[in-house]
Coordinates of C-alpha atoms in Angstrom, one line a residue:
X1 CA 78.3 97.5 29.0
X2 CA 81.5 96.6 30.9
X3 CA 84.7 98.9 30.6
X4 CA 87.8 97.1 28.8
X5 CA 90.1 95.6 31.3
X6 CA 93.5 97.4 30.9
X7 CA 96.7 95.9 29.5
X8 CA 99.1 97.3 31.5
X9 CA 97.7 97.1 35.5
X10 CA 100.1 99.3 37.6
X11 CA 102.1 97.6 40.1
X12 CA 100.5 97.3 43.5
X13 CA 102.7 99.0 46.6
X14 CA 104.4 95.6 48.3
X15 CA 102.9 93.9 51.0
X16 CA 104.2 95.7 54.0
X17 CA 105.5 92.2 56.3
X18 CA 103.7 90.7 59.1
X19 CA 102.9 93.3 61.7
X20 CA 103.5 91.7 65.2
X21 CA 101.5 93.9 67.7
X22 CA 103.0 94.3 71.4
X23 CA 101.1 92.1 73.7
X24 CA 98.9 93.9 76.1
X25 CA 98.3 93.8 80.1
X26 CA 95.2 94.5 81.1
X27 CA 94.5 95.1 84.6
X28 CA 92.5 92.1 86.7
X29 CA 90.0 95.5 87.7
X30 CA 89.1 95.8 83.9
X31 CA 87.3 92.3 83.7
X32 CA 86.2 91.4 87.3
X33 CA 83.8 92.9 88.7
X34 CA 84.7 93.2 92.7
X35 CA 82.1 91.4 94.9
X36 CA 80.3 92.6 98.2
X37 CA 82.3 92.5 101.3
X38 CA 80.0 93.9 103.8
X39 CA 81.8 92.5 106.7
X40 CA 85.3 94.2 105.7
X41 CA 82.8 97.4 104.8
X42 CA 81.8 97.1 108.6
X43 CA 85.3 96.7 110.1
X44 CA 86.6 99.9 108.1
X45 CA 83.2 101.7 109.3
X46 CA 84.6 100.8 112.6
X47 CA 88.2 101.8 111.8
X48 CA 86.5 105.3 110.9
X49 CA 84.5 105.4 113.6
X50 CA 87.2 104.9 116.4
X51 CA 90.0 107.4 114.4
X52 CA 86.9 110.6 114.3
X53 CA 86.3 109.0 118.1
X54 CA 90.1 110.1 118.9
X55 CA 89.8 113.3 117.0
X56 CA 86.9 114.5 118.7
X57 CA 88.0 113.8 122.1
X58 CA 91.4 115.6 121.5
X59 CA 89.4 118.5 120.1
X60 CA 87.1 118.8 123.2
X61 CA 89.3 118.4 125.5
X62 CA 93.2 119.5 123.9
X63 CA 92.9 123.4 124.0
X64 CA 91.7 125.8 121.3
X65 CA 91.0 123.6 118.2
X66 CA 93.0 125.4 115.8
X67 CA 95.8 124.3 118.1
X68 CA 94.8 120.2 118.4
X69 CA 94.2 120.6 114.2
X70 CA 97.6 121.5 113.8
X71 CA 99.1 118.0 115.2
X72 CA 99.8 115.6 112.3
X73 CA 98.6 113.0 114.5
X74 CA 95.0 114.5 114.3
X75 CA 95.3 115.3 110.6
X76 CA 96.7 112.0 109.7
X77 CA 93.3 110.5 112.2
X78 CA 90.8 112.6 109.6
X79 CA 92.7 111.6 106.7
X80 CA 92.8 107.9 107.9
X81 CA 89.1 108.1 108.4
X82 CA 87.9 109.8 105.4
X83 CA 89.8 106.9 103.3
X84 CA 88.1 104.2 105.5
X85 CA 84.8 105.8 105.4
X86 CA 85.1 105.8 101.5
X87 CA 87.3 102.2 101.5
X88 CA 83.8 100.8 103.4
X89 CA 81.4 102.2 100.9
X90 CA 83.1 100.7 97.8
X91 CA 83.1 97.4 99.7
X92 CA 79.7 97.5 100.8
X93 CA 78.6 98.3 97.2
X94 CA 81.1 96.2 95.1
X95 CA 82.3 99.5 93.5
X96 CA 86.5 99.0 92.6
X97 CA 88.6 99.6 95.6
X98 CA 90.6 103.2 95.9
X99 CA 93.9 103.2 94.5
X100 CA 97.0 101.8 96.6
X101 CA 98.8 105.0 96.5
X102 CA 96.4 106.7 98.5
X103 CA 95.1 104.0 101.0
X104 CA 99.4 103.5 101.3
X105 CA 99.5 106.6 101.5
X106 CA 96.4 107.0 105.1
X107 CA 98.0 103.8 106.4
X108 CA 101.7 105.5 106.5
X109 CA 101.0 108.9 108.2
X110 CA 99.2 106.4 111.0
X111 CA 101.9 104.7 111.4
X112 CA 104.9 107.7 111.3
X113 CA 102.2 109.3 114.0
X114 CA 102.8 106.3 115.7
X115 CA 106.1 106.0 115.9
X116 CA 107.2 109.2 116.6
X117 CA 105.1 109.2 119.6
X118 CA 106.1 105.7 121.0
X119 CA 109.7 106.2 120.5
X120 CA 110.0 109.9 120.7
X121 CA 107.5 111.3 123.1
X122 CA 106.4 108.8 125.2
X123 CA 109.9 106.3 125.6
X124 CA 111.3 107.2 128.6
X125 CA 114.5 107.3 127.5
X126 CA 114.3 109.7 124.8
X127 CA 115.5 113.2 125.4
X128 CA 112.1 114.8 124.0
X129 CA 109.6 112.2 126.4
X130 CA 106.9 114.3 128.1
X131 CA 106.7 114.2 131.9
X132 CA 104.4 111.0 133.4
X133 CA 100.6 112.5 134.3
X134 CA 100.5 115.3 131.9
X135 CA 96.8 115.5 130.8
X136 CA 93.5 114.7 131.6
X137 CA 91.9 111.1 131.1
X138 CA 89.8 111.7 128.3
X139 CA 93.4 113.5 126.5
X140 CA 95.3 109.9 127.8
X141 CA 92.5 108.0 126.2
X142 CA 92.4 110.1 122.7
X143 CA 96.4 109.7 122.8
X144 CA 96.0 105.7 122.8
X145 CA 93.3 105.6 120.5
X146 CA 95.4 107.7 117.8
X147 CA 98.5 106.5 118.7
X148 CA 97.7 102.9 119.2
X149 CA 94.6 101.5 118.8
X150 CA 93.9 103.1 115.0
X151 CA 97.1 102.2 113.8
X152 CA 97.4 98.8 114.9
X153 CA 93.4 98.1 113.1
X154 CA 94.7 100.2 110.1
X155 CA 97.9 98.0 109.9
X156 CA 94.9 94.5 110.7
X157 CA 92.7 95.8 107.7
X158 CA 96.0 96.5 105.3
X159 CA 97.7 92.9 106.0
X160 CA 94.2 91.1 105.9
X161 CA 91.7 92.4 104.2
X162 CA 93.4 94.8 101.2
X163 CA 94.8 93.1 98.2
X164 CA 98.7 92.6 98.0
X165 CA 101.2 94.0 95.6
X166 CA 99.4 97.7 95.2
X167 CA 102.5 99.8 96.5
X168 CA 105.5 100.4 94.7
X169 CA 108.9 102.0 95.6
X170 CA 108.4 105.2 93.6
X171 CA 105.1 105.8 96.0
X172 CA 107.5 106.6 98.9
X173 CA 109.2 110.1 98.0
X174 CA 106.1 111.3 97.0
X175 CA 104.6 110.0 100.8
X176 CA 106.8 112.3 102.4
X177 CA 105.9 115.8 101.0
X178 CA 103.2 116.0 103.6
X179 CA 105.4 115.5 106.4
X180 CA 108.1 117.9 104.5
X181 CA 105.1 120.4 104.2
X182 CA 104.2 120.0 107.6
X183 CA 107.6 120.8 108.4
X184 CA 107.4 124.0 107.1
X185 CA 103.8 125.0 108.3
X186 CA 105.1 124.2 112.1
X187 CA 108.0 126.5 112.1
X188 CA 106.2 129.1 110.2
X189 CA 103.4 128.6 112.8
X190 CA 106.2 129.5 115.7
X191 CA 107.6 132.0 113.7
X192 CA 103.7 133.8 113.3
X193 CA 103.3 133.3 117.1
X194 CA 104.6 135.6 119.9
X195 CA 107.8 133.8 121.6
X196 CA 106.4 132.5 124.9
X197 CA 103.2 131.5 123.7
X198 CA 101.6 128.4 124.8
X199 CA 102.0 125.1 122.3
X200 CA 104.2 127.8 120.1
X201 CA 106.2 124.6 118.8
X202 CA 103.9 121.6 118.6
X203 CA 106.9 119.2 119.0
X204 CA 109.9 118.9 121.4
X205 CA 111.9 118.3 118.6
X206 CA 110.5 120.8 116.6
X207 CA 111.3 123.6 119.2
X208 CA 113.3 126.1 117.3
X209 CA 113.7 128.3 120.6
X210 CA 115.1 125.8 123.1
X211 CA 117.1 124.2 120.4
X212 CA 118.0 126.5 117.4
X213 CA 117.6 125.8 114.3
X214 CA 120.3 123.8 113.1
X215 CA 119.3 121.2 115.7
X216 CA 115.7 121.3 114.9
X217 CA 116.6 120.3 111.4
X218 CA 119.2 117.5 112.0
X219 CA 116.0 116.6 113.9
X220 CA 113.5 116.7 111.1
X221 CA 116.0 115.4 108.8
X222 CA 117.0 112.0 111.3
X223 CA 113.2 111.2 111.4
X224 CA 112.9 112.0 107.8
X225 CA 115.4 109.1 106.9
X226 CA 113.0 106.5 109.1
X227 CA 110.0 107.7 108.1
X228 CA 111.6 106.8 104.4
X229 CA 113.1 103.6 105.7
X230 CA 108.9 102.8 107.1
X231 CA 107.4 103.8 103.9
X232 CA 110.2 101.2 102.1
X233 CA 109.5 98.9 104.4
X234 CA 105.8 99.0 103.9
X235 CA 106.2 98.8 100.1
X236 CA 108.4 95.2 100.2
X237 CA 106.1 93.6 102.9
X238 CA 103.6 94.6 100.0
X239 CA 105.2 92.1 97.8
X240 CA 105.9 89.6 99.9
X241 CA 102.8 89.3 101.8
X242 CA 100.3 86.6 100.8
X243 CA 97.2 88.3 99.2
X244 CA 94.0 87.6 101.3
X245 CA 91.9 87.7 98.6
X246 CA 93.4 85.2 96.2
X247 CA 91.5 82.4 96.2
X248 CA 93.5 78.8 96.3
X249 CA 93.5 76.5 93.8

């Protein structure tokens, strides 16, 4: 036996009105599933290969090691090659590439390395540009391997074989805190050391006791402003590269 229907039916909350949701971006990463690139796996393998090549040379042959680990050129070699090493194995095993930030990131402190040396330390014209025939040949040939050859196949594997449009402009102040830390570990490292020690200041430019302090940090703060105006740059050649791995229609 069914209960009486009631006479008076309460009245029902009102339809709330048609609910538009936002629309939703999902990432390309999310729904394809990245294929095997074993030859761009080999080439980074390589890239790794010739940036530890550098590093161990400069360690063998550049002084104490603790000394040669203290260049940012040699860090920014490790750092390169670590990323490479790691960049190969997702591509040899279709695993999703690293993030942009921090390959950016590896492809930058090459290229600051870089330029410092070419245009500070080893132009002829610049006030800080060590004397012609200073080292040995296996130090000349680590110097052209970190400062020339790793860049330049870092800066091939970036425009030709790494997706386009990964960096953005907000990436770039937080690129420079290394070289702002390093900053600060190389004059506390010639403050630590005994004045008149060898490599005390790891940098011309850097040298607080030939040039004070007050030019040692118009210094750092001149190539701080370019090494800001590179990691800019990098980020809008980002955008308006074509990406090598778009297929055409």
């Amino acid at each position: 036996m069914t209960a009486p229907i009631p006479r008076d039916i309460p009245d029902l909350p009102p339809i709330p009105g048609h609910v538009v949701l936002p629309p939703t971006v999902v990432p390309a990463r999310a729904v394809l599933i990245p294929a095997r690139r074993r030859a761009v796996a080999a080439f980074r393998g390589l890239i790794a290969l010739l940036a530890l090549t550098g590093v161990a040379v400069e360690l063998l042959t550049g002084g104490a090691p603790t000394t040669a680990l203290s260049h940012f050129t040699i860090q920014s070699g490790i750092l390169l090659a670590l990323v490479m090493l790691v960049s190969a194995r997702c591509a040899w095993s279709a695993h999703h590439p690293l993030p942009g930030a921090l390959t950016g990131a590896a492809l930058f402190y090459v290229l600051a390395a870089a330029l410092v040396h070419h245009v500070l330390l080893a132009h002829a014209s610049s006030p800080f540009a060590a004397p012609d025939g200073t080292g040995t040949a296996w130090q000349t040939a680590a110097t052209h391997i970190l400062h020339t050859a790793v860049p330049v196949a870092a800066l091939l594997d970036w425009l030709l074989l790494t997706p386009a449009g990964r960096l953005h402009l907000r990436q770039a102040p937080v690129w420079l805190l290394y070289p702002l830390a390093y900053l600060a570990f190389s004059l506390a490292r010639g403050e630590l050391l005994l004045p008149g020690s060898q490599d005390r200041y790891l940098y011309p430019f850097l040298d607080v006791d030939q040039h004070g302090y007050k030019i040692v940090l118009g210094n750092a703060l001149l190539i701080g402003l370019a090494l800001y105006a590179l990691a800019v740059l990098l980020v809008a050649l980002d955008h308006i590269r074509p990406d090598p791995l778009r297929r055409p229609r």
